[in-house]
């Protein structure tokens, strides 16, 4: 999608890189991440209004240190280097970086020497978050120091003429209280951007681009009923009206009563052309005997496309496009996309699609985070009962059933999950939790019921708090609520005799178990 103003964030492997992109968007400018080694031609084609170089774990003087094409500094585009990014600027423009006599990790006091542009409106002494073991020992030609700390004589630099700036600390984290002001100053005072990007502006632009791309063709939308696909369906309907055909596929791996609710809501409230397809038997048959999570995801992705292909042929319309509610975190987890990263898991609507797919993909939310999609949904008039739903994975319960997926195990997990969610609603906790669900483990344990021995399945409950799903912490649900959920699951369901609660954060764990 083309944006009037955009910031390109080049990723060098920092754990905070996602935050940079988020903070820039919060300040009203669209931003997106690209790998540190993105070719110069590609950068030119993106036409960024400014470039930010992220932090990273490497040292610039190492032989294999990640480095961009140095010609980015000759594009005439304002540049901000953060931590490792600052050191890259020094290294590639004639300065020098050496190991610091004393490393700085955590809170530090920054003393500002120049209060115009980058530090306009910032206190002369302000707290910042440091995370570095190297320091500048020589400034590049044309640069001046504009801030220091007790451990770093050169903590921020600038070349006003070329609009190239660098800071040794991390303005994107909440531990730098005035970081938002500093980033905002770079965007407006240094780069001269107007900062007009909002969810409303995204909707207007997306509608224009969808209409231009689709023309007179028809679009199939994969409508699962989750937040992303629901917002996508309404956005597409706003853009192309009757050229949209939504298909809801019941793959036998949905939440309890979900398919019925999806069909009722979108046919009645939004008057959208929605076709319901029950392919439960097909999905479950193809998953029979499969335990590997990546294989599950690829099987589900291919089966979805097979079903869509068959449905499209029956429509007897010119259907060229398949629309999906793919989000930015899906892309990042599925592809070795950013900096020195690895594939964590394949999302069926990203890396799990077959290469010979006959449709062209439309993914308007591919650059957005979940909370941004929710804001767009509210603008489009989607009720909060849909917008506020917890995320649900594309492969559904298949990645919450560890081991082989069968109809019996799916039915059992569906009921356990529903009981857990009921108790969160009853306790008034559902809306304060990012995501909550039950997981069926591939083990059984000994229990006792009615003076008799049982040997049944173990169910794990998972609930996390988060902002965008990129990082998450386990939810501190009161013990009495967990006890109620556990008691109902083991008493009301035959097949589960033990319930455990997952207290892992992300990282090191992912939110889903597979």
mmCIF file with all atom_site columns, C-alpha atoms in Angstrom, residues 364-495:
data_model
loop_
_atom_site.group_PDB
_atom_site.id
_atom_site.type_symbol
_atom_site.label_atom_id
_atom_site.label_alt_id
_atom_site.label_comp_id
_atom_site.label_asym_id
_atom_site.label_entity_id
_atom_site.label_seq_id
_atom_site.pdbx_PDB_ins_code
_atom_site.Cartn_x
_atom_site.Cartn_y
_atom_site.Cartn_z
_atom_site.occupancy
_atom_site.B_iso_or_equiv
_atom_site.pdbx_formal_charge
_atom_site.auth_seq_id
_atom_site.auth_comp_id
_atom_site.auth_asym_id
_atom_site.auth_atom_id
_atom_site.pdbx_PDB_model_num
ATOM 1   C CA . UNK A 1 364 ? -4.886  -5.101  3.283  1.00 0.00 ? 364 UNK A CA 1
ATOM 2   C CA . UNK A 1 365 ? -3.879  -5.693  6.926  1.00 0.00 ? 365 UNK A CA 1
ATOM 3   C CA . UNK A 1 366 ? -0.520  -7.305  6.156  1.00 0.00 ? 366 UNK A CA 1
ATOM 4   C CA . UNK A 1 367 ? 1.259   -4.206  7.521  1.00 0.00 ? 367 UNK A CA 1
ATOM 5   C CA . UNK A 1 368 ? -0.938  -3.734  10.613 1.00 0.00 ? 368 UNK A CA 1
ATOM 6   C CA . UNK A 1 369 ? -1.028  -4.904  14.215 1.00 0.00 ? 369 UNK A CA 1
ATOM 7   C CA . UNK A 1 370 ? -4.111  -6.362  15.902 1.00 0.00 ? 370 UNK A CA 1
ATOM 8   C CA . UNK A 1 371 ? -5.018  -3.235  17.872 1.00 0.00 ? 371 UNK A CA 1
ATOM 9   C CA . UNK A 1 372 ? -4.844  -1.167  14.669 1.00 0.00 ? 372 UNK A CA 1
ATOM 10  C CA . UNK A 1 373 ? -7.254  -3.571  12.956 1.00 0.00 ? 373 UNK A CA 1
ATOM 11  C CA . UNK A 1 374 ? -9.607  -3.314  15.939 1.00 0.00 ? 374 UNK A CA 1
ATOM 12  C CA . UNK A 1 375 ? -9.577  0.491   15.635 1.00 0.00 ? 375 UNK A CA 1
ATOM 13  C CA . UNK A 1 376 ? -10.437 0.179   11.930 1.00 0.00 ? 376 UNK A CA 1
ATOM 14  C CA . UNK A 1 377 ? -13.265 -2.221  12.763 1.00 0.00 ? 377 UNK A CA 1
ATOM 15  C CA . UNK A 1 378 ? -14.811 0.261   15.179 1.00 0.00 ? 378 UNK A CA 1
ATOM 16  C CA . UNK A 1 379 ? -14.654 2.952   12.480 1.00 0.00 ? 379 UNK A CA 1
ATOM 17  C CA . UNK A 1 380 ? -16.505 0.597   10.141 1.00 0.00 ? 380 UNK A CA 1
ATOM 18  C CA . UNK A 1 381 ? -19.285 0.069   12.677 1.00 0.00 ? 381 UNK A CA 1
ATOM 19  C CA . UNK A 1 382 ? -18.525 -3.499  13.676 1.00 0.00 ? 382 UNK A CA 1
ATOM 20  C CA . UNK A 1 383 ? -19.980 -4.220  17.141 1.00 0.00 ? 383 UNK A CA 1
ATOM 21  C CA . UNK A 1 384 ? -17.646 -4.554  20.113 1.00 0.00 ? 384 UNK A CA 1
ATOM 22  C CA . UNK A 1 385 ? -18.789 -8.110  20.743 1.00 0.00 ? 385 UNK A CA 1
ATOM 23  C CA . UNK A 1 386 ? -16.931 -9.027  17.538 1.00 0.00 ? 386 UNK A CA 1
ATOM 24  C CA . UNK A 1 387 ? -14.096 -6.497  17.736 1.00 0.00 ? 387 UNK A CA 1
ATOM 25  C CA . UNK A 1 388 ? -13.228 -7.464  21.305 1.00 0.00 ? 388 UNK A CA 1
ATOM 26  C CA . UNK A 1 389 ? -12.994 -11.203 20.674 1.00 0.00 ? 389 UNK A CA 1
ATOM 27  C CA . UNK A 1 390 ? -9.745  -12.897 21.547 1.00 0.00 ? 390 UNK A CA 1
ATOM 28  C CA . UNK A 1 391 ? -7.496  -13.843 18.611 1.00 0.00 ? 391 UNK A CA 1
ATOM 29  C CA . UNK A 1 392 ? -8.012  -17.305 17.144 1.00 0.00 ? 392 UNK A CA 1
ATOM 30  C CA . UNK A 1 393 ? -5.353  -19.053 15.038 1.00 0.00 ? 393 UNK A CA 1
ATOM 31  C CA . UNK A 1 394 ? -6.053  -19.758 11.373 1.00 0.00 ? 394 UNK A CA 1
ATOM 32  C CA . UNK A 1 395 ? -5.544  -23.513 11.829 1.00 0.00 ? 395 UNK A CA 1
ATOM 33  C CA . UNK A 1 396 ? -8.034  -23.354 14.698 1.00 0.00 ? 396 UNK A CA 1
ATOM 34  C CA . UNK A 1 397 ? -8.057  -26.071 17.341 1.00 0.00 ? 397 UNK A CA 1
ATOM 35  C CA . UNK A 1 398 ? -5.575  -28.143 15.317 1.00 0.00 ? 398 UNK A CA 1
ATOM 36  C CA . UNK A 1 399 ? -2.676  -26.239 16.892 1.00 0.00 ? 399 UNK A CA 1
ATOM 37  C CA . UNK A 1 400 ? -4.231  -26.470 20.346 1.00 0.00 ? 400 UNK A CA 1
ATOM 38  C CA . UNK A 1 401 ? -4.506  -30.249 20.121 1.00 0.00 ? 401 UNK A CA 1
ATOM 39  C CA . UNK A 1 402 ? -0.960  -31.442 20.639 1.00 0.00 ? 402 UNK A CA 1
ATOM 40  C CA . UNK A 1 403 ? -0.429  -34.651 18.735 1.00 0.00 ? 403 UNK A CA 1
ATOM 41  C CA . UNK A 1 404 ? -2.927  -36.199 16.338 1.00 0.00 ? 404 UNK A CA 1
ATOM 42  C CA . UNK A 1 405 ? -6.155  -34.348 15.592 1.00 0.00 ? 405 UNK A CA 1
ATOM 43  C CA . UNK A 1 406 ? -9.341  -36.401 15.715 1.00 0.00 ? 406 UNK A CA 1
ATOM 44  C CA . UNK A 1 407 ? -13.021 -35.466 15.840 1.00 0.00 ? 407 UNK A CA 1
ATOM 45  C CA . UNK A 1 408 ? -13.279 -36.823 19.385 1.00 0.00 ? 408 UNK A CA 1
ATOM 46  C CA . UNK A 1 409 ? -10.314 -34.782 20.625 1.00 0.00 ? 409 UNK A CA 1
ATOM 47  C CA . UNK A 1 410 ? -11.563 -31.652 18.827 1.00 0.00 ? 410 UNK A CA 1
ATOM 48  C CA . UNK A 1 411 ? -15.024 -32.024 20.384 1.00 0.00 ? 411 UNK A CA 1
ATOM 49  C CA . UNK A 1 412 ? -13.508 -32.490 23.850 1.00 0.00 ? 412 UNK A CA 1
ATOM 50  C CA . UNK A 1 413 ? -11.234 -29.450 23.540 1.00 0.00 ? 413 UNK A CA 1
ATOM 51  C CA . UNK A 1 414 ? -14.058 -27.314 22.120 1.00 0.00 ? 414 UNK A CA 1
ATOM 52  C CA . UNK A 1 415 ? -16.133 -27.955 25.239 1.00 0.00 ? 415 UNK A CA 1
ATOM 53  C CA . UNK A 1 416 ? -13.220 -27.356 27.640 1.00 0.00 ? 416 UNK A CA 1
ATOM 54  C CA . UNK A 1 417 ? -12.337 -24.096 25.900 1.00 0.00 ? 417 UNK A CA 1
ATOM 55  C CA . UNK A 1 418 ? -15.927 -22.895 26.073 1.00 0.00 ? 418 UNK A CA 1
ATOM 56  C CA . UNK A 1 419 ? -16.155 -23.601 29.820 1.00 0.00 ? 419 UNK A CA 1
ATOM 57  C CA . UNK A 1 420 ? -12.931 -21.671 30.455 1.00 0.00 ? 420 UNK A CA 1
ATOM 58  C CA . UNK A 1 421 ? -14.160 -18.650 28.482 1.00 0.00 ? 421 UNK A CA 1
ATOM 59  C CA . UNK A 1 422 ? -17.521 -18.772 30.280 1.00 0.00 ? 422 UNK A CA 1
ATOM 60  C CA . UNK A 1 423 ? -15.754 -18.448 33.628 1.00 0.00 ? 423 UNK A CA 1
ATOM 61  C CA . UNK A 1 424 ? -13.620 -15.524 32.435 1.00 0.00 ? 424 UNK A CA 1
ATOM 62  C CA . UNK A 1 425 ? -16.778 -13.701 31.330 1.00 0.00 ? 425 UNK A CA 1
ATOM 63  C CA . UNK A 1 426 ? -18.505 -14.511 34.625 1.00 0.00 ? 426 UNK A CA 1
ATOM 64  C CA . UNK A 1 427 ? -15.557 -13.068 36.556 1.00 0.00 ? 427 UNK A CA 1
ATOM 65  C CA . UNK A 1 428 ? -15.432 -9.921  34.382 1.00 0.00 ? 428 UNK A CA 1
ATOM 66  C CA . UNK A 1 429 ? -11.907 -10.753 33.202 1.00 0.00 ? 429 UNK A CA 1
ATOM 67  C CA . UNK A 1 430 ? -12.391 -11.516 29.522 1.00 0.00 ? 430 UNK A CA 1
ATOM 68  C CA . UNK A 1 431 ? -11.896 -7.977  28.176 1.00 0.00 ? 431 UNK A CA 1
ATOM 69  C CA . UNK A 1 432 ? -8.716  -7.391  30.207 1.00 0.00 ? 432 UNK A CA 1
ATOM 70  C CA . UNK A 1 433 ? -7.050  -10.500 28.744 1.00 0.00 ? 433 UNK A CA 1
ATOM 71  C CA . UNK A 1 434 ? -5.479  -10.463 25.278 1.00 0.00 ? 434 UNK A CA 1
ATOM 72  C CA . UNK A 1 435 ? -6.046  -14.151 24.577 1.00 0.00 ? 435 UNK A CA 1
ATOM 73  C CA . UNK A 1 436 ? -7.285  -17.136 26.560 1.00 0.00 ? 436 UNK A CA 1
ATOM 74  C CA . UNK A 1 437 ? -7.889  -20.717 25.527 1.00 0.00 ? 437 UNK A CA 1
ATOM 75  C CA . UNK A 1 438 ? -7.561  -24.369 26.438 1.00 0.00 ? 438 UNK A CA 1
ATOM 76  C CA . UNK A 1 439 ? -4.980  -26.814 25.065 1.00 0.00 ? 439 UNK A CA 1
ATOM 77  C CA . UNK A 1 440 ? -5.363  -30.589 24.930 1.00 0.00 ? 440 UNK A CA 1
ATOM 78  C CA . UNK A 1 441 ? -2.081  -32.319 25.743 1.00 0.00 ? 441 UNK A CA 1
ATOM 79  C CA . UNK A 1 442 ? -0.954  -35.618 24.191 1.00 0.00 ? 442 UNK A CA 1
ATOM 80  C CA . UNK A 1 443 ? -0.617  -37.275 27.582 1.00 0.00 ? 443 UNK A CA 1
ATOM 81  C CA . UNK A 1 444 ? -2.905  -38.920 30.082 1.00 0.00 ? 444 UNK A CA 1
ATOM 82  C CA . UNK A 1 445 ? -2.657  -38.967 33.834 1.00 0.00 ? 445 UNK A CA 1
ATOM 83  C CA . UNK A 1 446 ? -4.093  -41.038 36.668 1.00 0.00 ? 446 UNK A CA 1
ATOM 84  C CA . UNK A 1 447 ? -7.007  -39.546 38.554 1.00 0.00 ? 447 UNK A CA 1
ATOM 85  C CA . UNK A 1 448 ? -9.742  -40.599 40.905 1.00 0.00 ? 448 UNK A CA 1
ATOM 86  C CA . UNK A 1 449 ? -13.464 -39.987 40.479 1.00 0.00 ? 449 UNK A CA 1
ATOM 87  C CA . UNK A 1 450 ? -16.208 -41.508 42.622 1.00 0.00 ? 450 UNK A CA 1
ATOM 88  C CA . UNK A 1 451 ? -13.707 -43.756 44.378 1.00 0.00 ? 451 UNK A CA 1
ATOM 89  C CA . UNK A 1 452 ? -12.660 -45.140 41.000 1.00 0.00 ? 452 UNK A CA 1
ATOM 90  C CA . UNK A 1 453 ? -9.414  -44.830 39.063 1.00 0.00 ? 453 UNK A CA 1
ATOM 91  C CA . UNK A 1 454 ? -9.349  -42.776 35.863 1.00 0.00 ? 454 UNK A CA 1
ATOM 92  C CA . UNK A 1 455 ? -6.661  -42.486 33.230 1.00 0.00 ? 455 UNK A CA 1
ATOM 93  C CA . UNK A 1 456 ? -7.596  -39.510 31.091 1.00 0.00 ? 456 UNK A CA 1
ATOM 94  C CA . UNK A 1 457 ? -6.331  -36.480 29.186 1.00 0.00 ? 457 UNK A CA 1
ATOM 95  C CA . UNK A 1 458 ? -4.589  -33.403 30.616 1.00 0.00 ? 458 UNK A CA 1
ATOM 96  C CA . UNK A 1 459 ? -5.902  -29.955 29.685 1.00 0.00 ? 459 UNK A CA 1
ATOM 97  C CA . UNK A 1 460 ? -3.745  -26.820 29.911 1.00 0.00 ? 460 UNK A CA 1
ATOM 98  C CA . UNK A 1 461 ? -5.293  -23.381 30.290 1.00 0.00 ? 461 UNK A CA 1
ATOM 99  C CA . UNK A 1 462 ? -3.494  -20.428 28.718 1.00 0.00 ? 462 UNK A CA 1
ATOM 100 C CA . UNK A 1 463 ? -4.242  -16.716 29.209 1.00 0.00 ? 463 UNK A CA 1
ATOM 101 C CA . UNK A 1 464 ? -1.961  -13.793 28.379 1.00 0.00 ? 464 UNK A CA 1
ATOM 102 C CA . UNK A 1 465 ? -1.912  -10.014 28.483 1.00 0.00 ? 465 UNK A CA 1
ATOM 103 C CA . UNK A 1 466 ? -0.425  -8.113  25.540 1.00 0.00 ? 466 UNK A CA 1
ATOM 104 C CA . UNK A 1 467 ? -0.750  -5.044  23.322 1.00 0.00 ? 467 UNK A CA 1
ATOM 105 C CA . UNK A 1 468 ? -0.032  -6.473  19.885 1.00 0.00 ? 468 UNK A CA 1
ATOM 106 C CA . UNK A 1 469 ? 0.814   -10.146 20.344 1.00 0.00 ? 469 UNK A CA 1
ATOM 107 C CA . UNK A 1 470 ? 4.511   -9.616  19.621 1.00 0.00 ? 470 UNK A CA 1
ATOM 108 C CA . UNK A 1 471 ? 5.313   -9.989  23.318 1.00 0.00 ? 471 UNK A CA 1
ATOM 109 C CA . UNK A 1 472 ? 3.009   -11.256 26.054 1.00 0.00 ? 472 UNK A CA 1
ATOM 110 C CA . UNK A 1 473 ? 2.905   -11.996 29.770 1.00 0.00 ? 473 UNK A CA 1
ATOM 111 C CA . UNK A 1 474 ? 0.834   -14.678 31.452 1.00 0.00 ? 474 UNK A CA 1
ATOM 112 C CA . UNK A 1 475 ? -2.370  -13.342 32.982 1.00 0.00 ? 475 UNK A CA 1
ATOM 113 C CA . UNK A 1 476 ? -2.586  -13.296 36.781 1.00 0.00 ? 476 UNK A CA 1
ATOM 114 C CA . UNK A 1 477 ? -6.054  -14.834 36.960 1.00 0.00 ? 477 UNK A CA 1
ATOM 115 C CA . UNK A 1 478 ? -7.313  -15.146 40.569 1.00 0.00 ? 478 UNK A CA 1
ATOM 116 C CA . UNK A 1 479 ? -6.925  -18.717 41.892 1.00 0.00 ? 479 UNK A CA 1
ATOM 117 C CA . UNK A 1 480 ? -10.620 -18.995 42.641 1.00 0.00 ? 480 UNK A CA 1
ATOM 118 C CA . UNK A 1 481 ? -11.478 -18.340 38.973 1.00 0.00 ? 481 UNK A CA 1
ATOM 119 C CA . UNK A 1 482 ? -8.997  -20.959 37.802 1.00 0.00 ? 482 UNK A CA 1
ATOM 120 C CA . UNK A 1 483 ? -10.384 -23.365 40.399 1.00 0.00 ? 483 UNK A CA 1
ATOM 121 C CA . UNK A 1 484 ? -13.927 -22.834 39.120 1.00 0.00 ? 484 UNK A CA 1
ATOM 122 C CA . UNK A 1 485 ? -12.851 -23.404 35.502 1.00 0.00 ? 485 UNK A CA 1
ATOM 123 C CA . UNK A 1 486 ? -10.852 -26.492 36.443 1.00 0.00 ? 486 UNK A CA 1
ATOM 124 C CA . UNK A 1 487 ? -13.695 -27.924 38.471 1.00 0.00 ? 487 UNK A CA 1
ATOM 125 C CA . UNK A 1 488 ? -16.215 -27.467 35.671 1.00 0.00 ? 488 UNK A CA 1
ATOM 126 C CA . UNK A 1 489 ? -13.893 -28.994 33.047 1.00 0.00 ? 489 UNK A CA 1
ATOM 127 C CA . UNK A 1 490 ? -13.127 -32.112 35.075 1.00 0.00 ? 490 UNK A CA 1
ATOM 128 C CA . UNK A 1 491 ? -16.682 -32.547 36.414 1.00 0.00 ? 491 UNK A CA 1
ATOM 129 C CA . UNK A 1 492 ? -18.749 -31.711 33.334 1.00 0.00 ? 492 UNK A CA 1
ATOM 130 C CA . UNK A 1 493 ? -16.596 -33.338 30.667 1.00 0.00 ? 493 UNK A CA 1
ATOM 131 C CA . UNK A 1 494 ? -15.794 -37.016 30.341 1.00 0.00 ? 494 UNK A CA 1
ATOM 132 C CA . UNK A 1 495 ? -12.203 -37.467 29.176 1.00 0.00 ? 495 UNK A CA 1
#
